[in-house]
Coordinates of C-alpha atoms in Angstrom, one line a residue:
X1 CA 102.3 108.9 56.1
X2 CA 102.2 112.7 55.8
X3 CA 106.2 113.2 56.7
X4 CA 107.1 110.3 54.1
X5 CA 104.3 111.6 51.1
X6 CA 105.8 115.7 51.1
X7 CA 109.5 114.2 51.1
X8 CA 109.2 113.2 47.7
X9 CA 111.1 114.2 45.4
X10 CA 110.3 116.4 42.3
X11 CA 110.8 114.0 40.3
X12 CA 108.3 111.8 41.7
X13 CA 105.9 114.6 41.7
X14 CA 106.5 115.8 38.5
X15 CA 106.1 111.9 37.4
X16 CA 102.4 111.5 39.4
X17 CA 101.5 115.1 37.8
X18 CA 101.9 113.6 34.2
X19 CA 100.6 110.3 34.9
X20 CA 97.1 112.1 36.6
X21 CA 97.1 113.9 34.0
X22 CA 97.1 110.9 31.4
X23 CA 94.7 109.3 33.7
X24 CA 91.8 112.4 33.2
X25 CA 92.5 112.1 29.6
X26 CA 91.6 108.5 29.5
X27 CA 89.3 109.5 32.0
X28 CA 87.4 112.3 29.8
X29 CA 88.1 110.1 26.3
X30 CA 86.3 107.5 28.1
X31 CA 83.1 109.4 29.4
X32 CA 83.1 111.0 25.6
X33 CA 83.1 108.0 23.6
X34 CA 80.4 106.6 26.1
X35 CA 78.0 109.7 25.6
X36 CA 79.0 110.0 21.9
X37 CA 77.7 106.4 21.8
X38 CA 74.9 107.0 23.7
X39 CA 73.8 110.1 21.3
X40 CA 74.2 107.8 18.1
X41 CA 72.5 104.8 19.7
X42 CA 70.7 103.6 16.9
X43 CA 66.4 103.6 18.0
X44 CA 64.8 101.0 19.2
X45 CA 61.3 99.0 18.5
X46 CA 61.5 98.4 22.6
X47 CA 62.9 101.8 23.5
X48 CA 59.8 102.4 25.4
X49 CA 59.0 98.8 26.5
X50 CA 59.0 99.2 30.5
X51 CA 59.0 103.5 30.5
X52 CA 55.6 103.5 28.3
X53 CA 54.3 100.1 28.2
X54 CA 51.2 101.1 26.7
X55 CA 52.8 103.9 24.1
X56 CA 51.5 101.4 21.2
X57 CA 47.8 100.4 21.9
X58 CA 47.4 104.4 22.9
X59 CA 48.5 105.7 19.8
X60 CA 46.9 103.0 17.5
X61 CA 43.6 103.5 19.2
X62 CA 44.1 107.2 18.7
X63 CA 44.2 106.9 14.9
X64 CA 41.5 103.8 14.9
X65 CA 39.5 107.3 16.4
X66 CA 41.2 109.6 13.8
X67 CA 40.3 107.7 10.2
X68 CA 37.0 106.3 11.3
X69 CA 35.7 110.3 11.6
X70 CA 38.1 111.0 8.2
X71 CA 39.5 107.8 6.2
X72 CA 41.6 110.9 4.2
X73 CA 43.6 111.6 7.8
X74 CA 45.4 108.6 6.9
X75 CA 47.3 110.2 5.0
X76 CA 47.5 113.2 6.0
X77 CA 49.2 111.8 8.7
X78 CA 51.4 109.8 6.8
X79 CA 52.0 112.7 4.7
X80 CA 53.1 114.8 7.9
X81 CA 55.9 112.1 8.8
X82 CA 57.2 113.2 5.6
X83 CA 57.7 116.7 6.1
X84 CA 58.9 116.5 9.0
X85 CA 61.9 113.6 8.3
X86 CA 63.2 115.8 5.1
X87 CA 63.8 118.9 7.2
X88 CA 66.7 118.4 10.0
X89 CA 65.5 114.7 10.4
X90 CA 62.2 113.3 12.4
X91 CA 62.3 114.7 15.1
X92 CA 59.0 116.9 15.2
X93 CA 60.2 120.3 14.3
X94 CA 57.2 120.8 12.1
X95 CA 54.6 120.7 15.1
X96 CA 55.9 123.5 16.4
X97 CA 54.4 126.8 16.2
X98 CA 55.5 129.6 15.0
X99 CA 54.8 132.2 11.9
X100 CA 58.8 131.5 10.9
X101 CA 58.3 127.8 11.2
X102 CA 57.9 124.8 9.1
X103 CA 54.0 125.2 9.7
X104 CA 54.1 128.3 7.5
X105 CA 56.6 127.0 4.8
X106 CA 55.3 126.9 1.5
X107 CA 55.0 123.0 1.1
X108 CA 53.3 122.4 4.7
X109 CA 51.1 125.9 5.0
X110 CA 47.4 125.0 4.3
X111 CA 48.3 122.0 2.8
X112 CA 50.0 120.0 6.0
X113 CA 47.1 118.7 8.3
X114 CA 46.3 116.6 11.4
X115 CA 48.2 118.7 13.8
X116 CA 45.2 117.7 16.7
X117 CA 45.7 114.3 16.2
X118 CA 48.8 114.2 17.3
X119 CA 48.0 116.8 19.8
X120 CA 44.9 114.3 21.0
X121 CA 47.2 111.4 20.6
X122 CA 50.3 113.2 22.6
X123 CA 47.8 114.3 25.6
X124 CA 47.2 111.0 26.0
X125 CA 50.6 109.3 26.0
X126 CA 51.6 112.2 29.0
X127 CA 48.2 110.7 30.8
X128 CA 49.9 107.1 30.3
X129 CA 53.5 108.4 31.1
X130 CA 54.3 112.0 31.5
X131 CA 57.3 113.1 30.2
X132 CA 59.0 110.4 28.8
X133 CA 57.9 109.9 24.9
X134 CA 58.9 112.5 22.4
X135 CA 56.3 114.0 19.6
X136 CA 58.7 112.5 16.9
X137 CA 57.9 109.3 18.0
X138 CA 54.2 110.0 18.1
X139 CA 54.0 111.2 15.1
X140 CA 55.9 107.7 13.0
X141 CA 53.6 105.7 15.3
X142 CA 50.8 107.3 13.9
X143 CA 52.0 107.1 10.2
X144 CA 52.3 103.7 10.5
X145 CA 48.7 103.0 11.9
X146 CA 47.0 105.4 9.4
X147 CA 48.5 103.5 6.8
X148 CA 47.6 99.5 8.7
X149 CA 43.9 100.9 9.2
X150 CA 44.3 101.7 5.3
X151 CA 45.3 98.6 4.3
X152 CA 48.4 98.6 3.9
X153 CA 50.7 96.4 5.0
X154 CA 52.5 97.6 9.7
X155 CA 56.1 96.9 10.5
X156 CA 57.9 97.7 13.3
X157 CA 58.9 101.5 14.6
X158 CA 62.1 102.4 15.9
X159 CA 61.4 105.0 18.3
X160 CA 63.8 106.4 20.6
X161 CA 63.8 110.0 19.3
X162 CA 64.2 113.6 20.8
X163 CA 62.2 116.5 19.7
X164 CA 63.7 119.4 18.0
X165 CA 63.8 122.8 19.6
X166 CA 64.1 125.2 16.9
X167 CA 62.0 124.8 13.4
X168 CA 63.3 126.3 9.7
X169 CA 61.0 127.2 7.0
X170 CA 64.1 128.1 4.8
X171 CA 65.0 124.2 5.0
X172 CA 61.3 123.4 4.4
X173 CA 60.9 125.3 1.7
X174 CA 64.4 124.4 0.0
X175 CA 64.0 120.3 1.4
X176 CA 61.3 119.5 0.6
X177 CA 59.9 118.3 -3.7
X178 CA 57.8 120.4 -5.3
X179 CA 54.3 118.6 -7.2
X180 CA 56.5 119.7 -10.4
X181 CA 59.6 118.1 -10.1
X182 CA 61.6 116.2 -12.9
X183 CA 62.6 112.9 -12.0
X184 CA 66.8 113.7 -11.9
X185 CA 65.4 115.9 -9.2
X186 CA 63.3 113.4 -7.0
X187 CA 66.1 110.8 -7.2
X188 CA 68.5 114.0 -5.8
X189 CA 66.8 115.3 -3.3
X190 CA 65.8 111.8 -2.1
X191 CA 69.1 110.9 -2.6
X192 CA 70.4 113.4 -0.3
X193 CA 68.6 112.5 2.3
X194 CA 70.2 108.8 1.8
X195 CA 67.4 107.6 0.0
X196 CA 68.3 104.9 -3.2
X197 CA 65.7 106.0 -6.0
X198 CA 64.4 102.6 -5.7
X199 CA 63.1 104.1 -2.5
X200 CA 61.9 107.3 -3.9
X201 CA 59.5 105.2 -5.8
X202 CA 58.4 103.1 -3.2
X203 CA 57.9 105.7 -0.9
X204 CA 56.0 107.4 -3.7
X205 CA 54.0 104.6 -3.7
X206 CA 51.8 107.1 -0.4
X207 CA 50.1 109.2 -2.9
X208 CA 47.9 105.5 -2.5
X209 CA 46.2 107.1 -0.9
X210 CA 45.3 111.2 -0.2
X211 CA 43.8 114.5 -2.0
X212 CA 45.5 116.8 -3.3
X213 CA 44.4 120.7 -4.0
X214 CA 43.9 121.9 -7.6
X215 CA 46.6 124.3 -7.8
X216 CA 49.0 121.8 -7.7
X217 CA 47.6 119.6 -10.7
X218 CA 45.8 122.2 -12.5
X219 CA 49.0 122.9 -15.4
X220 CA 49.3 119.3 -15.4
X221 CA 45.7 118.5 -16.6
X222 CA 45.4 121.0 -19.1
X223 CA 49.1 121.6 -20.5
X224 CA 50.3 117.8 -20.2
X225 CA 50.8 115.2 -23.2
X226 CA 51.8 112.5 -21.4
X227 CA 47.8 112.0 -19.5
X228 CA 44.8 110.2 -20.0
X229 CA 42.6 112.1 -22.0
X230 CA 39.3 110.8 -19.9
X231 CA 41.5 111.4 -16.6
X232 CA 42.2 114.8 -17.5
X233 CA 38.6 116.1 -18.0
X234 CA 37.9 114.5 -14.7
X235 CA 40.0 116.5 -12.3
X236 CA 39.2 119.4 -14.6
X237 CA 35.2 119.3 -13.9
X238 CA 36.6 120.7 -9.8
X239 CA 39.8 122.0 -10.9
X240 CA 38.7 125.3 -13.5
X241 CA 41.4 127.4 -15.1
X242 CA 41.4 129.4 -13.0
X243 CA 40.2 129.5 -9.4
X244 CA 39.4 126.9 -7.1
X245 CA 43.0 126.6 -6.2
X246 CA 41.6 124.6 -2.9
X247 CA 39.7 122.4 -5.0
X248 CA 40.7 118.1 -3.7
X249 CA 40.8 115.2 -5.5
X250 CA 42.1 112.2 -5.0
X251 CA 45.5 110.4 -6.2
X252 CA 44.4 107.4 -6.6
X253 CA 41.9 107.3 -9.3
X254 CA 40.7 103.5 -8.4
X255 CA 41.0 103.4 -4.5
X256 CA 41.1 106.5 -2.9
X257 CA 41.1 105.7 0.3
X258 CA 42.6 101.9 0.5
X259 CA 46.3 101.6 0.6
X260 CA 47.0 98.9 -2.5
X261 CA 49.6 99.6 -5.4
X262 CA 46.3 101.3 -7.5
X263 CA 48.8 103.8 -7.2
X264 CA 51.4 102.5 -10.5
X265 CA 48.7 101.0 -12.6
X266 CA 47.2 104.2 -12.9
X267 CA 50.5 105.9 -13.6
X268 CA 51.4 103.0 -16.5
X269 CA 47.4 104.5 -17.8
X270 CA 49.0 107.6 -17.4
X271 CA 46.7 108.9 -15.1
X272 CA 49.1 110.1 -12.4
X273 CA 47.6 113.4 -11.1
X274 CA 51.0 115.5 -10.3
X275 CA 53.6 116.0 -13.0
X276 CA 56.4 115.0 -10.1
X277 CA 53.8 111.4 -9.8
X278 CA 54.0 111.2 -13.7
X279 CA 57.7 111.2 -14.1
X280 CA 58.1 108.4 -12.4
X281 CA 57.0 106.2 -15.5
X282 CA 56.9 108.9 -18.8
X283 CA 60.5 106.8 -20.5
X284 CA 63.1 107.1 -17.8
X285 CA 64.8 105.1 -15.5
X286 CA 61.9 104.0 -13.1
X287 CA 59.2 103.2 -15.7
X288 CA 60.9 99.2 -14.5
X289 CA 60.2 99.4 -11.2
X290 CA 56.8 101.2 -11.5
X291 CA 55.5 98.7 -13.8
X292 CA 56.9 95.9 -11.2
X293 CA 54.8 97.2 -8.0
X294 CA 51.8 97.9 -10.6
X295 CA 51.7 94.0 -10.6
X296 CA 53.2 93.0 -7.6
X297 CA 51.5 94.2 -4.5
X298 CA 54.0 92.7 -2.6
X299 CA 57.0 93.5 -3.4
X300 CA 55.3 97.3 -3.2
X301 CA 54.6 96.9 0.2
X302 CA 57.7 95.4 1.1
X303 CA 59.6 97.6 -0.4
X304 CA 57.7 100.9 1.3
X305 CA 58.5 99.6 4.4
X306 CA 62.2 99.5 3.8
X307 CA 62.1 102.6 2.9
X308 CA 60.1 104.3 5.4
X309 CA 62.0 102.4 7.7
X310 CA 65.5 104.3 6.3
X311 CA 63.4 107.4 6.2
X312 CA 62.4 107.4 9.7
X313 CA 66.5 107.1 10.6
X314 CA 66.9 110.0 9.6
X315 CA 68.5 111.9 12.5
X316 CA 69.1 116.0 13.4
X317 CA 72.4 117.5 12.9
X318 CA 74.7 116.4 15.8
X319 CA 74.8 119.6 18.1
X320 CA 71.2 119.9 17.8
X321 CA 68.8 121.1 20.4
X322 CA 66.7 118.2 21.7
X323 CA 64.2 117.2 24.3
X324 CA 60.7 115.6 24.5
X325 CA 58.5 117.6 24.2
X326 CA 55.2 118.3 26.9
X327 CA 53.5 120.5 24.6
X328 CA 54.3 118.9 20.7
X329 CA 53.5 122.9 19.8
X330 CA 55.7 124.3 22.3
X331 CA 59.3 123.5 23.4
X332 CA 59.2 122.8 27.0

């Protein structure tokens, strides 16, 4: 056999070499395609059904404890999820410690809260299924449960995210909408994330729960004209013209800690707390939708769920180094 193989002429050898190279390239292409498909695989509600079957109940229990201690925490975790997803996708980057990280960006520093809640839930998850569940998936589930525990809808959260090994303070400063944003700016910034104007208006309904600091609505209650005068005077009681920047006021003057459609009723009554809130109902393209939501809580809930799922699908850019962090505050 060896003699026969050694006697193959040069032309046959060349042909075999070409065939071998072609086969190698084909195999490489197939492997690359498989890996590419794997990396681009859609998130799935059943991602941890076998590897961490108690995940949903652990997160739910952790959020129930946090919300019982302080109802506002449901809104805080929801906001954290939004601020995470809008900066390089839903990758848990906002959870990373470090002076140059997202925690210290303008929209987040001394404002985003609830990190210790995610830490506590992560510890319980790690005890149940070590090195399996990403911090970004825990945050996605916690945001959903926070909404539901305050009376809002629930939905099937798609899972399988990985945690970024980096955080970008600059990206947080440029990608997150400002409380003084115009309607056009809001539509553009959400559009840049693949979210429609309808998605933006529905997601803004998250402000039916939670609080804002005086520094973010002071100009509105003292200087803007499209505001209910009685509402403005009410907010001025705890938000002086100077000082008291961190003083809090509820977004929703009617049901501050109940997830409902009162936020939109407030907008129609010119009782939006932030400039960016009232921009949704100020003679512009979203007025009709705001009226619709103010009269139909079911429609708002349905659109909110749709928009949350779409936002939750935002992924880090291809090539971003990721992992399943053992500690949400630092890389492994």
